[in-house]
């Protein structure tokens, strides 16, 4: 591994997903040599991300059981789990402060810039030695590749945004939980009915820590809009488009005319999940894989949960759902021995269950014994046939309420999947947070002026590079 001093750097798809980060930071040089602290009693020591802070004890115990399985298979490797949750507001500081584990995860949108700024280990030779290396969906793999094709990040999870909905609130409101809304007009009317009959927010929107821009982009995509346009190396902001204006007007009308969005307009990802699991939100947009976190962190009652495909504007051929995912990466400071060990862990923990039946069954059995979710909907890392095969292997262990997710699982593969904005993704999202907040907190907010300013702000960010 080559480690170079760098001076600059800074979000769970089947299309090319790239992105860059918005902050600057300093990263120190690493020697790339194995030290005494990396080995003890002949063992290579690595730290790996475990679960999000606040996960229930049963989830932690299950993860630790998987660590023991790995160490039994690899007696020369010692693994130390570390709690971790990627957040746009804290990641740069963690990276600069060298507090991240040897192996950690980042969103697809972060891969390119971390690679360009040499903050990740080059894993090309290690990944190419894996038996399934040639079968990755190339568009998905590209999120973790440099321009020359070298591999720095291994894609392990892909999602599409769906409409999360609370079946219990639907029932209390006199709505059929087996018939979730299929259009944004129905979302609005159902939200209004839920709010009027239950006193809870019929629909809620994330608005801070970059999630406001993320979800506004999602809604704009669903209506046929796009936030950027690339022409060679030139990227132009297109935030100020008719579909994004329409999206903001929908939120304005639900908030101010219908009073169906509750009273909290400062939700981030964790806060939204908490409120939803507590029965305070009828519907919100979120990744298809969020059920796992709702169980592990928020103890949601499975009977409450429903997942539907995101309604798309049927009049637009450009309408689609936003797709994203996660890369497993290794610190640029890792020694060669640690790189080898970390890729073995990534293979064991993330990848084998997708490609090998015995590994898939062991993973599902371990999770099920720990009462952890098995079978949460995802999108293909390789191809749909491989995903379908792995789902069949674990069928007898599936414990998530799939019958309550059929709208999504039966409909998502016929929807147009659209990658997140490719350039300055997190900065773009951050610039849109205050726009969404303004519309939800000021009845007289001027949407045209807000979008015009946001478009100019984003263009400045794009031009700065």
Coordinates of C-alpha atoms in Angstrom, one line a residue:
X1 CA 0.0 0.0 0.0
X2 CA 1.2 3.5 -0.8
X3 CA 0.4 6.2 1.8
X4 CA 0.7 9.9 0.8
X5 CA 0.5 13.1 2.8
X6 CA -2.6 15.0 1.8
X7 CA -3.9 18.4 2.5
X8 CA -7.5 18.4 1.5
X9 CA -10.6 16.3 2.0
X10 CA -13.5 16.5 3.7
X11 CA -24.1 10.1 2.4
X12 CA -27.9 3.1 2.7
X13 CA -28.1 1.1 -6.5
X14 CA -27.9 -0.2 -9.8
X15 CA -26.8 3.0 -11.5
X16 CA -23.5 4.8 -11.3
X17 CA -23.4 6.6 -8.0
X18 CA -20.6 9.0 -7.4
X19 CA -20.2 12.0 -5.2
X20 CA -17.8 14.3 -3.4
X21 CA -17.7 15.8 0.1
X22 CA -18.1 19.4 1.1
X23 CA -15.6 20.0 4.0
X24 CA -11.9 20.3 4.2
X25 CA -9.7 18.5 6.6
X26 CA -6.1 17.5 7.3
X27 CA -4.9 13.8 7.2
X28 CA -1.6 12.7 8.5
X29 CA 0.8 10.2 6.7
X30 CA 0.8 6.6 7.6
X31 CA 3.8 4.3 7.3
X32 CA 2.0 1.3 5.9
X33 CA 4.2 -0.9 8.0
X34 CA 3.0 -3.4 10.6
X35 CA 3.7 -2.3 14.2
X36 CA 3.8 -4.1 17.5
X37 CA 0.4 -2.7 18.4
X38 CA -1.0 -4.3 15.2
X39 CA 0.1 -7.7 16.2
X40 CA 0.0 -9.5 19.5
X41 CA 0.9 -13.2 20.0
X42 CA 1.2 -13.5 16.3
X43 CA -2.3 -12.1 15.6
X44 CA -3.2 -9.2 13.3
X45 CA -5.3 -6.7 15.2
X46 CA -8.1 -4.8 13.4
X47 CA -11.1 -2.7 14.5
X48 CA -14.3 -2.9 12.6
X49 CA -17.6 -1.0 12.7
X50 CA -20.3 -2.8 14.6
X51 CA -23.7 -1.3 15.2
X52 CA -25.1 2.2 15.6
X53 CA -24.8 3.8 19.1
X54 CA -27.9 3.0 21.1
X55 CA -28.6 -0.4 19.5
X56 CA -30.3 -2.9 21.8
X57 CA -28.3 -5.4 23.7
X58 CA -29.6 -8.4 21.7
X59 CA -28.3 -6.8 18.5
X60 CA -24.9 -6.2 20.1
X61 CA -24.7 -9.8 21.4
X62 CA -25.6 -11.1 18.0
X63 CA -22.9 -9.0 16.3
X64 CA -20.3 -10.2 18.9
X65 CA -21.3 -13.8 18.1
X66 CA -20.5 -13.2 14.5
X67 CA -17.1 -11.7 15.5
X68 CA -16.4 -15.0 17.3
X69 CA -17.4 -17.0 14.3
X70 CA -14.9 -15.0 12.2
X71 CA -12.1 -15.3 14.7
X72 CA -12.6 -19.1 14.9
X73 CA -12.3 -19.2 11.1
X74 CA -9.3 -16.9 11.2
X75 CA -7.4 -17.6 14.4
X76 CA -4.6 -15.3 13.4
X77 CA -6.9 -12.2 13.4
X78 CA -8.1 -10.3 16.4
X79 CA -11.2 -8.1 15.9
X80 CA -12.3 -5.2 18.0
X81 CA -15.8 -3.9 17.3
X82 CA -16.5 -0.2 17.5
X83 CA -19.9 1.5 17.4
X84 CA -20.3 3.7 14.4
X85 CA -22.9 5.8 12.5
X86 CA -22.0 7.8 9.5
X87 CA -23.2 11.4 9.8
X88 CA -22.4 14.2 7.4
X89 CA -21.9 16.5 10.5
X90 CA -19.3 14.4 12.2
X91 CA -17.6 12.2 9.7
X92 CA -14.9 14.7 8.6
X93 CA -13.9 15.3 12.2
X94 CA -13.7 11.5 12.8
X95 CA -11.5 11.0 9.8
X96 CA -9.3 13.9 10.6
X97 CA -9.0 12.8 14.3
X98 CA -8.1 9.3 13.3
X99 CA -10.9 7.9 15.4
X100 CA -12.4 5.6 12.8
X101 CA -11.9 1.8 12.9
X102 CA -9.6 0.0 10.5
X103 CA -12.6 -1.0 8.5
X104 CA -15.6 1.4 8.2
X105 CA -18.4 2.2 5.9
X106 CA -19.3 5.2 3.9
X107 CA -22.2 6.1 1.5
X108 CA -21.7 5.6 -2.2
X109 CA -21.6 9.4 -2.5
X110 CA -18.4 9.7 -0.5
X111 CA -16.3 7.2 -2.4
X112 CA -14.8 9.2 -5.2
X113 CA -13.5 12.1 -3.1
X114 CA -12.1 9.9 -0.4
X115 CA -10.3 8.0 -3.1
X116 CA -9.0 11.1 -4.9
X117 CA -7.7 12.5 -1.6
X118 CA -6.0 9.2 -0.8
X119 CA -7.8 8.6 2.5
X120 CA -8.7 5.0 1.7
X121 CA -6.6 2.0 1.2
X122 CA -6.2 0.5 -2.3
X123 CA -7.9 -2.9 -2.1
X124 CA -7.6 -3.9 -5.7
X125 CA -5.4 -7.0 -5.4
X126 CA -7.3 -8.2 -2.3
X127 CA -10.7 -7.7 -3.9
X128 CA -9.7 -9.3 -7.2
X129 CA -8.7 -12.4 -5.3
X130 CA -12.3 -12.9 -4.1
X131 CA -14.2 -15.6 -6.0
X132 CA -17.1 -13.3 -6.9
X133 CA -15.0 -10.2 -7.9
X134 CA -15.9 -10.4 -11.6
X135 CA -19.7 -10.6 -10.9
X136 CA -20.2 -7.2 -9.3
X137 CA -22.7 -5.0 -11.1
X138 CA -20.1 -2.7 -12.7
X139 CA -22.2 0.4 -12.2
X140 CA -22.4 -0.3 -8.5
X141 CA -18.7 -1.2 -8.1
X142 CA -17.8 2.1 -9.8
X143 CA -18.8 3.9 -6.6
X144 CA -15.7 2.5 -4.9
X145 CA -13.3 2.8 -7.9
X146 CA -10.7 5.4 -8.9
X147 CA -10.7 6.7 -12.4
X148 CA -8.0 4.1 -13.3
X149 CA -10.3 1.3 -12.1
X150 CA -8.4 0.5 -8.9
X151 CA -10.8 -0.6 -6.1
X152 CA -10.9 1.3 -2.8
X153 CA -14.4 0.5 -1.6
X154 CA -16.5 -2.7 -1.7
X155 CA -20.2 -2.1 -2.3
X156 CA -22.2 -4.3 0.2
X157 CA -25.7 -2.7 0.4
X158 CA -27.9 -0.9 -2.0
X159 CA -31.3 0.7 -1.3
X160 CA -34.1 2.5 -3.1
X161 CA -36.2 5.1 -1.3
X162 CA -39.7 3.9 -0.4
X163 CA -42.7 5.2 1.5
X164 CA -42.6 4.1 5.1
X165 CA -46.0 4.0 6.7
X166 CA -47.5 3.1 10.0
X167 CA -50.2 0.5 9.6
X168 CA -51.7 1.0 13.0
X169 CA -52.2 4.7 12.4
X170 CA -53.8 3.9 9.0
X171 CA -56.3 1.6 10.7
X172 CA -57.1 4.1 13.5
X173 CA -57.7 6.7 10.8
X174 CA -60.1 4.5 8.9
X175 CA -57.7 3.7 6.1
X176 CA -56.9 0.3 4.7
X177 CA -53.3 -0.6 5.7
X178 CA -53.1 -3.1 2.8
X179 CA -53.7 -0.3 0.3
X180 CA -51.0 2.4 0.8
X181 CA -51.2 5.5 -1.3
X182 CA -50.2 5.1 -4.9
X183 CA -50.0 8.8 -5.8
X184 CA -49.0 12.0 -4.1
X185 CA -52.6 13.1 -4.2
X186 CA -53.4 10.0 -2.1
X187 CA -50.5 10.7 0.2
X188 CA -51.9 14.1 0.9
X189 CA -55.4 13.0 1.5
X190 CA -54.3 10.0 3.7
X191 CA -52.0 12.3 5.7
X192 CA -54.9 14.8 6.3
X193 CA -57.2 12.0 7.4
X194 CA -54.5 10.5 9.8
X195 CA -53.8 13.9 11.3
X196 CA -57.5 14.7 11.8
X197 CA -58.5 11.3 13.3
X198 CA -55.4 10.4 15.3
X199 CA -53.8 13.7 16.3
X200 CA -50.5 12.5 14.9
X201 CA -48.5 13.8 12.0
X202 CA -50.0 12.2 8.9
X203 CA -46.8 12.8 6.9
X204 CA -43.4 14.1 8.1
X205 CA -40.3 15.3 6.3
X206 CA -36.6 15.2 7.3
X207 CA -35.1 18.7 7.3
X208 CA -31.6 18.8 8.9
X209 CA -28.1 17.5 8.9
X210 CA -28.3 17.1 5.1
X211 CA -31.4 15.0 5.2
X212 CA -33.7 17.9 4.2
X213 CA -31.8 18.2 0.9
X214 CA -31.6 14.4 0.5
X215 CA -35.4 14.0 0.8
X216 CA -36.2 17.1 -1.3
X217 CA -34.0 15.6 -4.0
X218 CA -35.9 12.3 -3.6
X219 CA -39.3 14.1 -4.0
X220 CA -38.1 16.1 -6.9
X221 CA -36.8 12.9 -8.6
X222 CA -40.3 11.3 -8.0
X223 CA -41.8 14.2 -9.9
X224 CA -39.2 14.0 -12.7
X225 CA -36.7 16.7 -11.6
X226 CA -32.9 16.6 -11.4
X227 CA -30.6 18.7 -9.2
X228 CA -27.5 18.7 -11.4
X229 CA -26.6 18.4 -15.1
X230 CA -23.2 17.3 -16.2
X231 CA -21.5 18.1 -19.6
X232 CA -18.1 16.6 -19.5
X233 CA -16.3 18.1 -16.5
X234 CA -18.7 21.0 -16.2
X235 CA -21.5 20.4 -13.7
X236 CA -24.4 22.9 -13.6
X237 CA -26.8 23.3 -10.7
X238 CA -30.4 22.7 -11.7
X239 CA -31.9 22.9 -8.2
X240 CA -34.3 25.7 -9.4
X241 CA -36.5 23.5 -11.6
X242 CA -40.3 23.1 -11.9
X243 CA -40.4 19.7 -10.2
X244 CA -38.5 20.9 -7.1
X245 CA -40.7 23.9 -6.9
X246 CA -43.7 21.6 -7.2
X247 CA -42.3 19.4 -4.4
X248 CA -41.9 22.3 -2.1
X249 CA -45.4 23.5 -2.9
X250 CA -46.8 20.1 -1.9
X251 CA -45.0 20.3 1.4
X252 CA -46.2 23.8 2.0
X253 CA -49.8 22.9 1.3
X254 CA -49.7 19.8 3.5
X255 CA -48.2 21.8 6.3
X256 CA -50.2 25.1 6.1
X257 CA -53.5 24.2 4.3
X258 CA -54.0 20.7 5.7
X259 CA -52.1 20.9 9.0
X260 CA -51.2 17.3 8.5
X261 CA -47.4 17.4 9.2
X262 CA -47.4 17.7 13.0
X263 CA -45.3 20.3 14.9
X264 CA -41.7 19.0 14.6
X265 CA -40.0 20.4 11.5
X266 CA -36.4 19.7 12.6
X267 CA -36.1 15.9 12.0
X268 CA -32.9 14.3 11.1
X269 CA -32.6 10.6 10.1
X270 CA -32.4 9.2 13.7
X271 CA -35.1 11.6 15.0
X272 CA -37.5 10.6 12.3
X273 CA -37.1 6.9 12.8
X274 CA -37.6 7.4 16.6
X275 CA -40.8 9.3 16.1
X276 CA -42.1 6.9 13.5
X277 CA -41.4 3.9 15.7
X278 CA -43.2 5.6 18.6
X279 CA -46.4 6.0 16.5
X280 CA -46.1 9.8 16.0
X281 CA -45.7 9.8 12.2
X282 CA -48.0 8.2 9.7
X283 CA -45.8 8.3 6.6
X284 CA -42.3 9.4 5.6
X285 CA -39.7 8.7 2.9
X286 CA -36.8 6.5 3.8
X287 CA -34.5 3.8 2.5
X288 CA -35.9 0.3 1.9
X289 CA -33.4 -1.1 4.4
X290 CA -34.4 1.1 7.4
X291 CA -36.5 -1.6 9.1
X292 CA -33.4 -3.1 10.5
X293 CA -32.5 0.1 12.3
X294 CA -36.1 0.6 13.4
X295 CA -35.9 -2.7 15.2
X296 CA -32.4 -2.5 16.6
X297 CA -32.5 1.1 17.7
X298 CA -36.1 2.0 18.0
X299 CA -37.8 -1.2 19.0
X300 CA -40.6 -0.8 16.5
X301 CA -43.6 -3.1 16.8
X302 CA -43.5 -5.2 13.6
X303 CA -47.3 -5.0 13.3
X304 CA -47.0 -1.2 12.9
X305 CA -44.7 -1.3 9.9
X306 CA -45.5 -1.0 6.3
X307 CA -43.4 -0.2 3.2
X308 CA -44.7 0.9 -0.1
X309 CA -43.1 2.0 -3.4
X310 CA -42.7 5.7 -3.6
X311 CA -45.4 7.3 -5.7
X312 CA -44.0 8.6 -9.0
X313 CA -45.5 11.2 -11.4
X314 CA -47.0 9.0 -14.1
X315 CA -47.0 11.9 -16.5
X316 CA -43.2 12.2 -16.5
X317 CA -40.9 9.7 -18.2
X318 CA -38.0 11.1 -16.0
X319 CA -39.7 10.3 -12.7
X320 CA -37.8 7.8 -10.6
X321 CA -36.8 6.7 -7.1
X322 CA -33.5 7.8 -5.6
X323 CA -31.1 5.0 -5.1
X324 CA -28.0 4.8 -3.0
X325 CA -25.9 2.4 -0.9
X326 CA -22.9 1.8 1.3
X327 CA -19.2 0.9 0.7
X328 CA -17.0 -1.0 3.1
X329 CA -13.6 0.6 3.1
X330 CA -10.3 0.4 4.9
X331 CA -8.2 3.2 6.5
X332 CA -5.3 4.5 4.4
X333 CA -3.2 4.0 7.6
X334 CA -3.7 0.3 7.6
X335 CA -0.7 -2.0 7.2
X336 CA -0.7 -4.6 4.5
X337 CA -1.5 -7.3 7.1
X338 CA -4.4 -5.2 8.4
X339 CA -5.7 -4.7 4.8
X340 CA -5.6 -8.4 4.2
X341 CA -7.4 -9.0 7.5
X342 CA -10.0 -6.3 6.9
X343 CA -10.9 -7.6 3.5
X344 CA -11.4 -11.1 5.0
X345 CA -13.7 -9.5 7.5
X346 CA -15.6 -7.6 4.8
X347 CA -15.9 -10.9 2.8
X348 CA -17.1 -12.8 5.9
X349 CA -19.5 -10.2 7.4
X350 CA -21.0 -8.4 4.4
X351 CA -20.4 -10.4 1.2
X352 CA -20.5 -14.1 1.6
X353 CA -24.2 -14.2 2.6
X354 CA -24.9 -12.8 -0.8
X355 CA -22.9 -15.3 -2.8
X356 CA -22.5 -18.6 -0.8
X357 CA -25.4 -20.6 0.6
X358 CA -23.7 -21.9 3.7
X359 CA -22.6 -18.4 4.7
X360 CA -26.1 -17.0 4.0
X361 CA -27.7 -19.7 6.2
X362 CA -25.1 -19.2 9.0
X363 CA -25.7 -15.4 8.9
X364 CA -29.5 -15.7 8.9
X365 CA -29.5 -18.4 11.6
X366 CA -27.3 -16.3 13.9
X367 CA -29.4 -13.2 13.4
X368 CA -32.6 -15.1 13.9
X369 CA -31.4 -16.7 17.1
X370 CA -30.6 -13.2 18.3
X371 CA -34.1 -12.1 17.3
X372 CA -32.6 -9.7 14.8
X373 CA -34.2 -8.8 11.4
X374 CA -33.6 -11.3 8.6
X375 CA -34.9 -10.5 5.1
X376 CA -35.1 -6.7 5.0
X377 CA -35.6 -5.6 1.4
X378 CA -32.6 -4.5 -0.5
X379 CA -31.5 -3.9 -4.1
X380 CA -28.9 -6.0 -6.0
X381 CA -25.1 -5.6 -5.6
X382 CA -24.5 -8.2 -8.3
X383 CA -27.7 -8.8 -10.2
X384 CA -31.3 -9.5 -9.4
X385 CA -30.9 -13.3 -10.0
X386 CA -28.1 -13.4 -7.4
X387 CA -30.2 -11.5 -5.0
X388 CA -33.2 -13.7 -5.6
X389 CA -31.0 -16.8 -5.0
X390 CA -29.7 -15.5 -1.7
X391 CA -33.2 -14.6 -0.5
X392 CA -34.3 -18.2 -1.3
X393 CA -31.4 -19.6 0.8
X394 CA -32.6 -17.8 3.9
X395 CA -36.3 -18.1 3.3
X396 CA -36.9 -20.3 6.3
X397 CA -35.2 -17.8 8.6
X398 CA -36.9 -14.6 7.4
X399 CA -38.6 -12.9 10.3
X400 CA -39.4 -9.4 8.9
X401 CA -43.1 -8.7 8.0
X402 CA -42.6 -9.1 4.3
X403 CA -46.3 -9.3 3.7
X404 CA -46.5 -5.8 4.9
X405 CA -43.9 -4.7 2.4
X406 CA -45.3 -6.3 -0.8
X407 CA -46.1 -2.9 -2.4
X408 CA -42.4 -2.2 -2.4
X409 CA -40.9 -5.6 -3.1
X410 CA -43.3 -6.3 -6.0
X411 CA -43.1 -2.8 -7.5
X412 CA -39.6 -1.4 -7.1
X413 CA -37.9 -3.3 -9.9
X414 CA -40.3 -1.8 -12.4
X415 CA -39.4 1.8 -11.3
X416 CA -36.8 4.0 -12.7
X417 CA -33.8 4.0 -10.3
X418 CA -31.9 7.3 -10.3
X419 CA -28.5 7.9 -8.8
X420 CA -27.9 10.7 -6.3
X421 CA -26.5 13.9 -7.6
X422 CA -22.9 13.1 -8.6
X423 CA -21.0 16.2 -7.7
X424 CA -20.7 17.8 -4.2
X425 CA -23.6 15.6 -3.0
X426 CA -23.5 16.4 0.7
X427 CA -22.9 20.1 0.2
X428 CA -25.8 20.2 -2.2
X429 CA -28.0 18.5 0.4
X430 CA -26.8 20.8 3.1
X431 CA -27.6 23.9 1.0
X432 CA -31.2 22.7 0.6
X433 CA -31.9 22.0 4.3
X434 CA -32.8 25.6 5.1
X435 CA -35.0 25.8 2.0
X436 CA -37.2 22.9 3.3
X437 CA -37.1 24.3 6.9
X438 CA -38.2 27.8 5.6
X439 CA -41.2 26.3 3.7
X440 CA -42.4 24.3 6.7
X441 CA -41.9 27.1 9.3
X442 CA -43.0 30.2 7.3
X443 CA -46.4 30.2 5.7
X444 CA -45.3 33.1 3.5
X445 CA -42.0 31.7 2.4
X446 CA -41.1 32.7 -1.1
X447 CA -40.3 29.4 -2.8
X448 CA -39.1 31.0 -6.0
X449 CA -36.6 33.2 -4.1
X450 CA -35.5 30.3 -1.9
X451 CA -34.8 28.1 -4.9
X452 CA -33.0 30.9 -6.9
X453 CA -30.7 31.5 -4.0
X454 CA -30.1 27.8 -3.4
X455 CA -29.3 27.3 -7.1
X456 CA -26.8 30.1 -6.9
X457 CA -25.3 28.7 -3.7
X458 CA -25.0 25.2 -5.1
X459 CA -23.4 26.5 -8.3
X460 CA -20.8 28.3 -6.3
X461 CA -20.0 25.0 -4.5
X462 CA -19.8 23.1 -7.8
X463 CA -17.5 25.7 -9.3
X464 CA -15.2 25.6 -6.3
X465 CA -14.9 21.8 -6.7

